[in-house]
Amino acid sequence: MQTVERVVINASPAAIWQVLADVERWPTWTPTVLNVEPLTRDGFRIGAKYRVTQPKLRPGVYEVTERVPHQAFTWVQKAPGATMIADHRLTASDGSGTEVELSFSTEGLIGAILGGMYSKTIADYVRTEARSLKSHCETLAAKSA
């Protein structure tokens, strides 16, 4: 199962990255995340782990598996029979802002079952996160202009 949401944000990839990479502050701009607690030291890097608490879901531990500043990051939650992958991609548009692609996918037998059971919630959360990110980043850009 995979859910993908794309938005164009009127802000630079660097400005959007600053918001996305500050995962502990996500609860301040999206209602889909209640708390992000770091479980490792040394900040947002490959191998960093975070306990993420979301409404209607059990807390999950996500590990950063990819981090390319101003371009992309992926974090993954693993459980027996299930892998949940949250991917975040930024692509500079020619003068019209930055295209942001957020996706969430599940793998494995249990992952397929969970993906099916929670498909509506997952789609709602990915869509809400994309819209919330757009609103937050464009508000920040307007304030700094």
PDB file of N, CA and C in Angstrom, residues 48-135:
ATOM      1  N   ALA A  48      19.387   8.253  13.241  1.00  0.00           N
ATOM      2  CA  ALA A  48      18.659   8.868  14.363  1.00  0.00           C
ATOM      3  C   ALA A  48      17.292   8.202  14.509  1.00  0.00           C
ATOM      4  N   LYS A  49      16.874   8.007  15.764  1.00  0.00           N
ATOM      5  CA  LYS A  49      15.585   7.371  16.040  1.00  0.00           C
ATOM      6  C   LYS A  49      14.704   8.315  16.847  1.00  0.00           C
ATOM      7  N   TYR A  50      13.406   8.266  16.528  1.00  0.00           N
ATOM      8  CA  TYR A  50      12.423   9.128  17.178  1.00  0.00           C
ATOM      9  C   TYR A  50      11.168   8.332  17.487  1.00  0.00           C
ATOM     10  N   ARG A  51      10.599   8.566  18.670  1.00  0.00           N
ATOM     11  CA  ARG A  51       9.289   8.006  19.001  1.00  0.00           C
ATOM     12  C   ARG A  51       8.253   9.041  18.558  1.00  0.00           C
ATOM     13  N   VAL A  52       7.378   8.633  17.641  1.00  0.00           N
ATOM     14  CA  VAL A  52       6.374   9.525  17.070  1.00  0.00           C
ATOM     15  C   VAL A  52       5.001   9.106  17.590  1.00  0.00           C
ATOM     16  N   THR A  53       4.295  10.065  18.182  1.00  0.00           N
ATOM     17  CA  THR A  53       2.951   9.823  18.695  1.00  0.00           C
ATOM     18  C   THR A  53       1.962  10.594  17.825  1.00  0.00           C
ATOM     19  N   GLN A  54       0.974   9.856  17.299  1.00  0.00           N
ATOM     20  CA  GLN A  54      -0.033  10.446  16.430  1.00  0.00           C
ATOM     21  C   GLN A  54      -1.427  10.108  16.951  1.00  0.00           C
ATOM     22  N   PRO A  55      -2.409  10.969  16.663  1.00  0.00           N
ATOM     23  CA  PRO A  55      -3.779  10.665  17.093  1.00  0.00           C
ATOM     24  C   PRO A  55      -4.256   9.346  16.472  1.00  0.00           C
ATOM     25  N   LYS A  56      -5.008   8.561  17.233  1.00  0.00           N
ATOM     26  CA  LYS A  56      -5.643   7.313  16.779  1.00  0.00           C
ATOM     27  C   LYS A  56      -4.670   6.170  16.514  1.00  0.00           C
ATOM     28  N   LEU A  57      -3.361   6.397  16.674  1.00  0.00           N
ATOM     29  CA  LEU A  57      -2.373   5.356  16.382  1.00  0.00           C
ATOM     30  C   LEU A  57      -1.497   5.108  17.605  1.00  0.00           C
ATOM     31  N   ARG A  58      -0.921   3.914  17.684  1.00  0.00           N
ATOM     32  CA  ARG A  58       0.041   3.621  18.742  1.00  0.00           C
ATOM     33  C   ARG A  58       1.334   4.373  18.432  1.00  0.00           C
ATOM     34  N   PRO A  59       2.061   4.815  19.460  1.00  0.00           N
ATOM     35  CA  PRO A  59       3.361   5.445  19.185  1.00  0.00           C
ATOM     36  C   PRO A  59       4.268   4.474  18.430  1.00  0.00           C
ATOM     37  N   GLY A  60       5.066   5.005  17.528  1.00  0.00           N
ATOM     38  CA  GLY A  60       5.980   4.181  16.753  1.00  0.00           C
ATOM     39  C   GLY A  60       7.370   4.783  16.761  1.00  0.00           C
ATOM     40  N   VAL A  61       8.375   3.931  16.650  1.00  0.00           N
ATOM     41  CA  VAL A  61       9.760   4.396  16.590  1.00  0.00           C
ATOM     42  C   VAL A  61      10.193   4.401  15.125  1.00  0.00           C
ATOM     43  N   TYR A  62      10.577   5.577  14.659  1.00  0.00           N
ATOM     44  CA  TYR A  62      11.048   5.763  13.284  1.00  0.00           C
ATOM     45  C   TYR A  62      12.545   6.021  13.282  1.00  0.00           C
ATOM     46  N   GLU A  63      13.239   5.401  12.332  1.00  0.00           N
ATOM     47  CA  GLU A  63      14.676   5.603  12.156  1.00  0.00           C
ATOM     48  C   GLU A  63      14.919   6.285  10.816  1.00  0.00           C
ATOM     49  N   VAL A  64      15.734   7.336  10.833  1.00  0.00           N
ATOM     50  CA  VAL A  64      16.078   8.048   9.606  1.00  0.00           C
ATOM     51  C   VAL A  64      17.022   7.160   8.789  1.00  0.00           C
ATOM     52  N   THR A  65      16.612   6.833   7.566  1.00  0.00           N
ATOM     53  CA  THR A  65      17.410   5.956   6.704  1.00  0.00           C
ATOM     54  C   THR A  65      18.002   6.695   5.511  1.00  0.00           C
ATOM     55  N   GLU A  66      17.472   7.872   5.228  1.00  0.00           N
ATOM     56  CA  GLU A  66      17.995   8.711   4.147  1.00  0.00           C
ATOM     57  C   GLU A  66      17.860  10.164   4.572  1.00  0.00           C
ATOM     58  N   ARG A  67      18.886  10.949   4.281  1.00  0.00           N
ATOM     59  CA  ARG A  67      18.876  12.376   4.611  1.00  0.00           C
ATOM     60  C   ARG A  67      19.759  13.102   3.609  1.00  0.00           C
ATOM     61  N   VAL A  68      19.142  13.859   2.719  1.00  0.00           N
ATOM     62  CA  VAL A  68      19.859  14.667   1.744  1.00  0.00           C
ATOM     63  C   VAL A  68      19.350  16.095   1.937  1.00  0.00           C
ATOM     64  N   PRO A  69      20.102  16.952   2.642  1.00  0.00           N
ATOM     65  CA  PRO A  69      19.611  18.297   2.944  1.00  0.00           C
ATOM     66  C   PRO A  69      19.047  19.014   1.717  1.00  0.00           C
ATOM     67  N   HIS A  70      17.900  19.656   1.933  1.00  0.00           N
ATOM     68  CA  HIS A  70      17.181  20.455   0.940  1.00  0.00           C
ATOM     69  C   HIS A  70      16.576  19.619  -0.178  1.00  0.00           C
ATOM     70  N   GLN A  71      16.662  18.275  -0.061  1.00  0.00           N
ATOM     71  CA  GLN A  71      16.132  17.412  -1.121  1.00  0.00           C
ATOM     72  C   GLN A  71      15.218  16.294  -0.626  1.00  0.00           C
ATOM     73  N   ALA A  72      15.636  15.563   0.408  1.00  0.00           N
ATOM     74  CA  ALA A  72      14.852  14.389   0.780  1.00  0.00           C
ATOM     75  C   ALA A  72      15.234  13.848   2.150  1.00  0.00           C
ATOM     76  N   PHE A  73      14.247  13.226   2.777  1.00  0.00           N
ATOM     77  CA  PHE A  73      14.554  12.342   3.894  1.00  0.00           C
ATOM     78  C   PHE A  73      13.491  11.265   3.980  1.00  0.00           C
ATOM     79  N   THR A  74      13.941  10.118   4.490  1.00  0.00           N
ATOM     80  CA  THR A  74      13.063   8.969   4.692  1.00  0.00           C
ATOM     81  C   THR A  74      13.281   8.478   6.106  1.00  0.00           C
ATOM     82  N   TRP A  75      12.181   8.147   6.761  1.00  0.00           N
ATOM     83  CA  TRP A  75      12.317   7.430   8.024  1.00  0.00           C
ATOM     84  C   TRP A  75      11.394   6.235   7.998  1.00  0.00           C
ATOM     85  N   VAL A  76      11.797   5.188   8.732  1.00  0.00           N
ATOM     86  CA  VAL A  76      11.175   3.876   8.622  1.00  0.00           C
ATOM     87  C   VAL A  76      10.860   3.343  10.013  1.00  0.00           C
ATOM     88  N   GLN A  77       9.682   2.744  10.134  1.00  0.00           N
ATOM     89  CA  GLN A  77       9.293   2.052  11.359  1.00  0.00           C
ATOM     90  C   GLN A  77       9.215   0.572  11.027  1.00  0.00           C
ATOM     91  N   LYS A  78       9.875  -0.261  11.841  1.00  0.00           N
ATOM     92  CA  LYS A  78       9.867  -1.706  11.593  1.00  0.00           C
ATOM     93  C   LYS A  78       9.236  -2.434  12.779  1.00  0.00           C
ATOM     94  N   ALA A  79       8.483  -3.463  12.420  1.00  0.00           N
ATOM     95  CA  ALA A  79       7.893  -4.373  13.409  1.00  0.00           C
ATOM     96  C   ALA A  79       7.893  -5.750  12.745  1.00  0.00           C
ATOM     97  N   PRO A  80       7.759  -6.821  13.521  1.00  0.00           N
ATOM     98  CA  PRO A  80       7.735  -8.142  12.893  1.00  0.00           C
ATOM     99  C   PRO A  80       6.658  -8.212  11.799  1.00  0.00           C
ATOM    100  N   GLY A  81       7.073  -8.503  10.578  1.00  0.00           N
ATOM    101  CA  GLY A  81       6.152  -8.637   9.458  1.00  0.00           C
ATOM    102  C   GLY A  81       5.678  -7.333   8.836  1.00  0.00           C
ATOM    103  N   ALA A  82       6.227  -6.222   9.301  1.00  0.00           N
ATOM    104  CA  ALA A  82       5.742  -4.932   8.789  1.00  0.00           C
ATOM    105  C   ALA A  82       6.865  -3.902   8.754  1.00  0.00           C
ATOM    106  N   THR A  83       6.907  -3.156   7.668  1.00  0.00           N
ATOM    107  CA  THR A  83       7.785  -1.999   7.548  1.00  0.00           C
ATOM    108  C   THR A  83       6.931  -0.845   7.050  1.00  0.00           C
ATOM    109  N   MET A  84       6.968   0.277   7.766  1.00  0.00           N
ATOM    110  CA  MET A  84       6.249   1.474   7.368  1.00  0.00           C
ATOM    111  C   MET A  84       7.286   2.515   6.959  1.00  0.00           C
ATOM    112  N   ILE A  85       7.115   3.082   5.774  1.00  0.00           N
ATOM    113  CA  ILE A  85       8.107   3.985   5.204  1.00  0.00           C
ATOM    114  C   ILE A  85       7.463   5.339   4.928  1.00  0.00           C
ATOM    115  N   ALA A  86       8.002   6.382   5.539  1.00  0.00           N
ATOM    116  CA  ALA A  86       7.530   7.750   5.299  1.00  0.00           C
ATOM    117  C   ALA A  86       8.631   8.496   4.549  1.00  0.00           C
ATOM    118  N   ASP A  87       8.284   8.963   3.370  1.00  0.00           N
ATOM    119  CA  ASP A  87       9.253   9.577   2.468  1.00  0.00           C
ATOM    120  C   ASP A  87       8.866  11.030   2.213  1.00  0.00           C
ATOM    121  N   HIS A  88       9.871  11.904   2.152  1.00  0.00           N
ATOM    122  CA  HIS A  88       9.665  13.339   1.982  1.00  0.00           C
ATOM    123  C   HIS A  88      10.637  13.827   0.915  1.00  0.00           C
ATOM    124  N   ARG A  89      10.130  14.367  -0.200  1.00  0.00           N
ATOM    125  CA  ARG A  89      10.973  14.768  -1.336  1.00  0.00           C
ATOM    126  C   ARG A  89      10.679  16.217  -1.716  1.00  0.00           C
ATOM    127  N   LEU A  90      11.733  16.979  -1.977  1.00  0.00           N
ATOM    128  CA  LEU A  90      11.618  18.381  -2.384  1.00  0.00           C
ATOM    129  C   LEU A  90      12.260  18.552  -3.756  1.00  0.00           C
ATOM    130  N   THR A  91      11.553  19.222  -4.661  1.00  0.00           N
ATOM    131  CA  THR A  91      12.092  19.505  -5.989  1.00  0.00           C
ATOM    132  C   THR A  91      11.824  20.968  -6.303  1.00  0.00           C
ATOM    133  N   ALA A  92      12.883  21.735  -6.523  1.00  0.00           N
ATOM    134  CA  ALA A  92      12.723  23.147  -6.869  1.00  0.00           C
ATOM    135  C   ALA A  92      12.018  23.267  -8.207  1.00  0.00           C
ATOM    136  N   SER A  93      10.986  24.100  -8.241  1.00  0.00           N
ATOM    137  CA  SER A  93      10.288  24.379  -9.498  1.00  0.00           C
ATOM    138  C   SER A  93      10.910  25.608 -10.133  1.00  0.00           C
ATOM    139  N   ASP A  94      10.711  25.767 -11.418  1.00  0.00           N
ATOM    140  CA  ASP A  94      11.295  26.909 -12.119  1.00  0.00           C
ATOM    141  C   ASP A  94      10.523  28.191 -11.806  1.00  0.00           C
ATOM    142  N   GLY A  95      10.895  28.818 -10.694  1.00  0.00           N
ATOM    143  CA  GLY A  95      10.331  30.102 -10.315  1.00  0.00           C
ATOM    144  C   GLY A  95       8.989  30.047  -9.612  1.00  0.00           C
ATOM    145  N   SER A  96       8.348  28.894  -9.573  1.00  0.00           N
ATOM    146  CA  SER A  96       7.015  28.834  -8.980  1.00  0.00           C
ATOM    147  C   SER A  96       6.992  28.125  -7.628  1.00  0.00           C
ATOM    148  N   GLY A  97       8.100  28.099  -6.947  1.00  0.00           N
ATOM    149  CA  GLY A  97       8.139  27.470  -5.638  1.00  0.00           C
ATOM    150  C   GLY A  97       8.837  26.126  -5.655  1.00  0.00           C
ATOM    151  N   THR A  98       8.432  25.273  -4.743  1.00  0.00           N
ATOM    152  CA  THR A  98       9.047  23.964  -4.576  1.00  0.00           C
ATOM    153  C   THR A  98       7.955  22.904  -4.558  1.00  0.00           C
ATOM    154  N   GLU A  99       8.127  21.857  -5.362  1.00  0.00           N
ATOM    155  CA  GLU A  99       7.186  20.742  -5.296  1.00  0.00           C
ATOM    156  C   GLU A  99       7.627  19.824  -4.159  1.00  0.00           C
ATOM    157  N   VAL A 100       6.685  19.503  -3.297  1.00  0.00           N
ATOM    158  CA  VAL A 100       6.943  18.601  -2.176  1.00  0.00           C
ATOM    159  C   VAL A 100       6.089  17.356  -2.383  1.00  0.00           C
ATOM    160  N   GLU A 101       6.732  16.208  -2.291  1.00  0.00           N
ATOM    161  CA  GLU A 101       6.025  14.931  -2.380  1.00  0.00           C
ATOM    162  C   GLU A 101       6.187  14.215  -1.050  1.00  0.00           C
ATOM    163  N   LEU A 102       5.070  13.941  -0.400  1.00  0.00           N
ATOM    164  CA  LEU A 102       5.058  13.154   0.833  1.00  0.00           C
ATOM    165  C   LEU A 102       4.418  11.816   0.500  1.00  0.00           C
ATOM    166  N   SER A 103       5.040  10.739   0.944  1.00  0.00           N
ATOM    167  CA  SER A 103       4.437   9.430   0.709  1.00  0.00           C
ATOM    168  C   SER A 103       4.599   8.556   1.944  1.00  0.00           C
ATOM    169  N   PHE A 104       3.668   7.620   2.068  1.00  0.00           N
ATOM    170  CA  PHE A 104       3.710   6.653   3.155  1.00  0.00           C
ATOM    171  C   PHE A 104       3.362   5.308   2.541  1.00  0.00           C
ATOM    172  N   SER A 105       4.203   4.314   2.800  1.00  0.00           N
ATOM    173  CA  SER A 105       3.947   2.981   2.260  1.00  0.00           C
ATOM    174  C   SER A 105       4.183   1.928   3.332  1.00  0.00           C
ATOM    175  N   THR A 106       3.558   0.779   3.111  1.00  0.00           N
ATOM    176  CA  THR A 106       3.730  -0.351   4.025  1.00  0.00           C
ATOM    177  C   THR A 106       4.236  -1.535   3.224  1.00  0.00           C
ATOM    178  N   GLU A 107       5.063  -2.349   3.873  1.00  0.00           N
ATOM    179  CA  GLU A 107       5.604  -3.557   3.258  1.00  0.00           C
ATOM    180  C   GLU A 107       5.471  -4.708   4.240  1.00  0.00           C
ATOM    181  N   GLY A 108       5.499  -5.920   3.723  1.00  0.00           N
ATOM    182  CA  GLY A 108       5.403  -7.122   4.550  1.00  0.00           C
ATOM    183  C   GLY A 108       3.954  -7.550   4.731  1.00  0.00           C
ATOM    184  N   LEU A 109       3.767  -8.789   5.170  1.00  0.00           N
ATOM    185  CA  LEU A 109       2.423  -9.343   5.330  1.00  0.00           C
ATOM    186  C   LEU A 109       1.595  -8.540   6.327  1.00  0.00           C
ATOM    187  N   ILE A 110       2.152  -8.307   7.509  1.00  0.00           N
ATOM    188  CA  ILE A 110       1.431  -7.533   8.530  1.00  0.00           C
ATOM    189  C   ILE A 110       1.291  -6.082   8.061  1.00  0.00           C
ATOM    190  N   GLY A 111       2.311  -5.574   7.387  1.00  0.00           N
ATOM    191  CA  GLY A 111       2.247  -4.217   6.845  1.00  0.00           C
ATOM    192  C   GLY A 111       1.097  -4.060   5.865  1.00  0.00           C
ATOM    193  N   ALA A 112       0.885  -5.060   5.021  1.00  0.00           N
ATOM    194  CA  ALA A 112      -0.226  -5.020   4.063  1.00  0.00           C
ATOM    195  C   ALA A 112      -1.569  -5.005   4.793  1.00  0.00           C
ATOM    196  N   ILE A 113      -1.666  -5.800   5.837  1.00  0.00           N
ATOM    197  CA  ILE A 113      -2.910  -5.847   6.621  1.00  0.00           C
ATOM    198  C   ILE A 113      -3.140  -4.495   7.300  1.00  0.00           C
ATOM    199  N   LEU A 114      -2.088  -3.959   7.956  1.00  0.00           N
ATOM    200  CA  LEU A 114      -2.217  -2.659   8.627  1.00  0.00           C
ATOM    201  C   LEU A 114      -2.517  -1.551   7.622  1.00  0.00           C
ATOM    202  N   GLY A 115      -1.836  -1.600   6.478  1.00  0.00           N
ATOM    203  CA  GLY A 115      -2.083  -0.607   5.441  1.00  0.00           C
ATOM    204  C   GLY A 115      -3.530  -0.623   4.983  1.00  0.00           C
ATOM    205  N   GLY A 116      -4.094  -1.803   4.850  1.00  0.00           N
ATOM    206  CA  GLY A 116      -5.501  -1.909   4.469  1.00  0.00           C
ATOM    207  C   GLY A 116      -6.439  -1.419   5.555  1.00  0.00           C
ATOM    208  N   MET A 117      -6.150  -1.800   6.787  1.00  0.00           N
ATOM    209  CA  MET A 117      -7.004  -1.391   7.909  1.00  0.00           C
ATOM    210  C   MET A 117      -6.997   0.116   8.128  1.00  0.00           C
ATOM    211  N   TYR A 118      -5.849   0.733   7.941  1.00  0.00           N
ATOM    212  CA  TYR A 118      -5.690   2.153   8.244  1.00  0.00           C
ATOM    213  C   TYR A 118      -5.553   3.021   6.986  1.00  0.00           C
ATOM    214  N   SER A 119      -5.955   2.507   5.827  1.00  0.00           N
ATOM    215  CA  SER A 119      -5.721   3.244   4.577  1.00  0.00           C
ATOM    216  C   SER A 119      -6.379   4.619   4.577  1.00  0.00           C
ATOM    217  N   LYS A 120      -7.581   4.742   5.095  1.00  0.00           N
ATOM    218  CA  LYS A 120      -8.250   6.047   5.118  1.00  0.00           C
ATOM    219  C   LYS A 120      -7.521   7.003   6.055  1.00  0.00           C
ATOM    220  N   THR A 121      -7.156   6.533   7.227  1.00  0.00           N
ATOM    221  CA  THR A 121      -6.430   7.379   8.188  1.00  0.00           C
ATOM    222  C   THR A 121      -5.093   7.796   7.605  1.00  0.00           C
ATOM    223  N   ILE A 122      -4.380   6.866   6.993  1.00  0.00           N
ATOM    224  CA  ILE A 122      -3.077   7.183   6.395  1.00  0.00           C
ATOM    225  C   ILE A 122      -3.236   8.239   5.312  1.00  0.00           C
ATOM    226  N   ALA A 123      -4.198   8.050   4.410  1.00  0.00           N
ATOM    227  CA  ALA A 123      -4.421   9.022   3.335  1.00  0.00           C
ATOM    228  C   ALA A 123      -4.780  10.393   3.906  1.00  0.00           C
ATOM    229  N   ASP A 124      -5.646  10.410   4.915  1.00  0.00           N
ATOM    230  CA  ASP A 124      -6.023  11.679   5.551  1.00  0.00           C
ATOM    231  C   ASP A 124      -4.810  12.353   6.177  1.00  0.00           C
ATOM    232  N   TYR A 125      -3.965  11.579   6.858  1.00  0.00           N
ATOM    233  CA  TYR A 125      -2.799  12.153   7.532  1.00  0.00           C
ATOM    234  C   TYR A 125      -1.786  12.700   6.526  1.00  0.00           C
ATOM    235  N   VAL A 126      -1.512  11.958   5.456  1.00  0.00           N
ATOM    236  CA  VAL A 126      -0.540  12.415   4.461  1.00  0.00           C
ATOM    237  C   VAL A 126      -1.052  13.698   3.795  1.00  0.00           C
ATOM    238  N   ARG A 127      -2.331  13.717   3.447  1.00  0.00           N
ATOM    239  CA  ARG A 127      -2.930  14.917   2.838  1.00  0.00           C
ATOM    240  C   ARG A 127      -2.880  16.106   3.809  1.00  0.00           C
ATOM    241  N   THR A 128      -3.236  15.876   5.065  1.00  0.00           N
ATOM    242  CA  THR A 128      -3.218  16.941   6.063  1.00  0.00           C
ATOM    243  C   THR A 128      -1.805  17.450   6.291  1.00  0.00           C
ATOM    244  N   GLU A 129      -0.822  16.548   6.362  1.00  0.00           N
ATOM    245  CA  GLU A 129       0.567  16.974   6.558  1.00  0.00           C
ATOM    246  C   GLU A 129       1.047  17.824   5.391  1.00  0.00           C
ATOM    247  N   ALA A 130       0.705  17.437   4.165  1.00  0.00           N
ATOM    248  CA  ALA A 130       1.120  18.223   2.998  1.00  0.00           C
ATOM    249  C   ALA A 130       0.500  19.621   3.046  1.00  0.00           C
ATOM    250  N   ARG A 131      -0.785  19.697   3.312  1.00  0.00           N
ATOM    251  CA  ARG A 131      -1.465  20.996   3.377  1.00  0.00           C
ATOM    252  C   ARG A 131      -0.961  21.842   4.536  1.00  0.00           C
ATOM    253  N   SER A 132      -0.724  21.207   5.677  1.00  0.00           N
ATOM    254  CA  SER A 132      -0.216  21.938   6.851  1.00  0.00           C
ATOM    255  C   SER A 132       1.185  22.459   6.604  1.00  0.00           C
ATOM    256  N   LEU A 133       2.025  21.642   5.957  1.00  0.00           N
ATOM    257  CA  LEU A 133       3.383  22.070   5.633  1.00  0.00           C
ATOM    258  C   LEU A 133       3.338  23.269   4.691  1.00  0.00           C
ATOM    259  N   LYS A 134       2.498  23.209   3.680  1.00  0.00           N
ATOM    260  CA  LYS A 134       2.348  24.319   2.727  1.00  0.00           C
ATOM    261  C   LYS A 134       1.943  25.592   3.462  1.00  0.00           C
ATOM    262  N   SER A 135       0.910  25.503   4.267  1.00  0.00           N
ATOM    263  CA  SER A 135       0.418  26.675   4.993  1.00  0.00           C
ATOM    264  C   SER A 135       1.491  27.255   5.915  1.00  0.00           C
TER     265      SER A 135
END
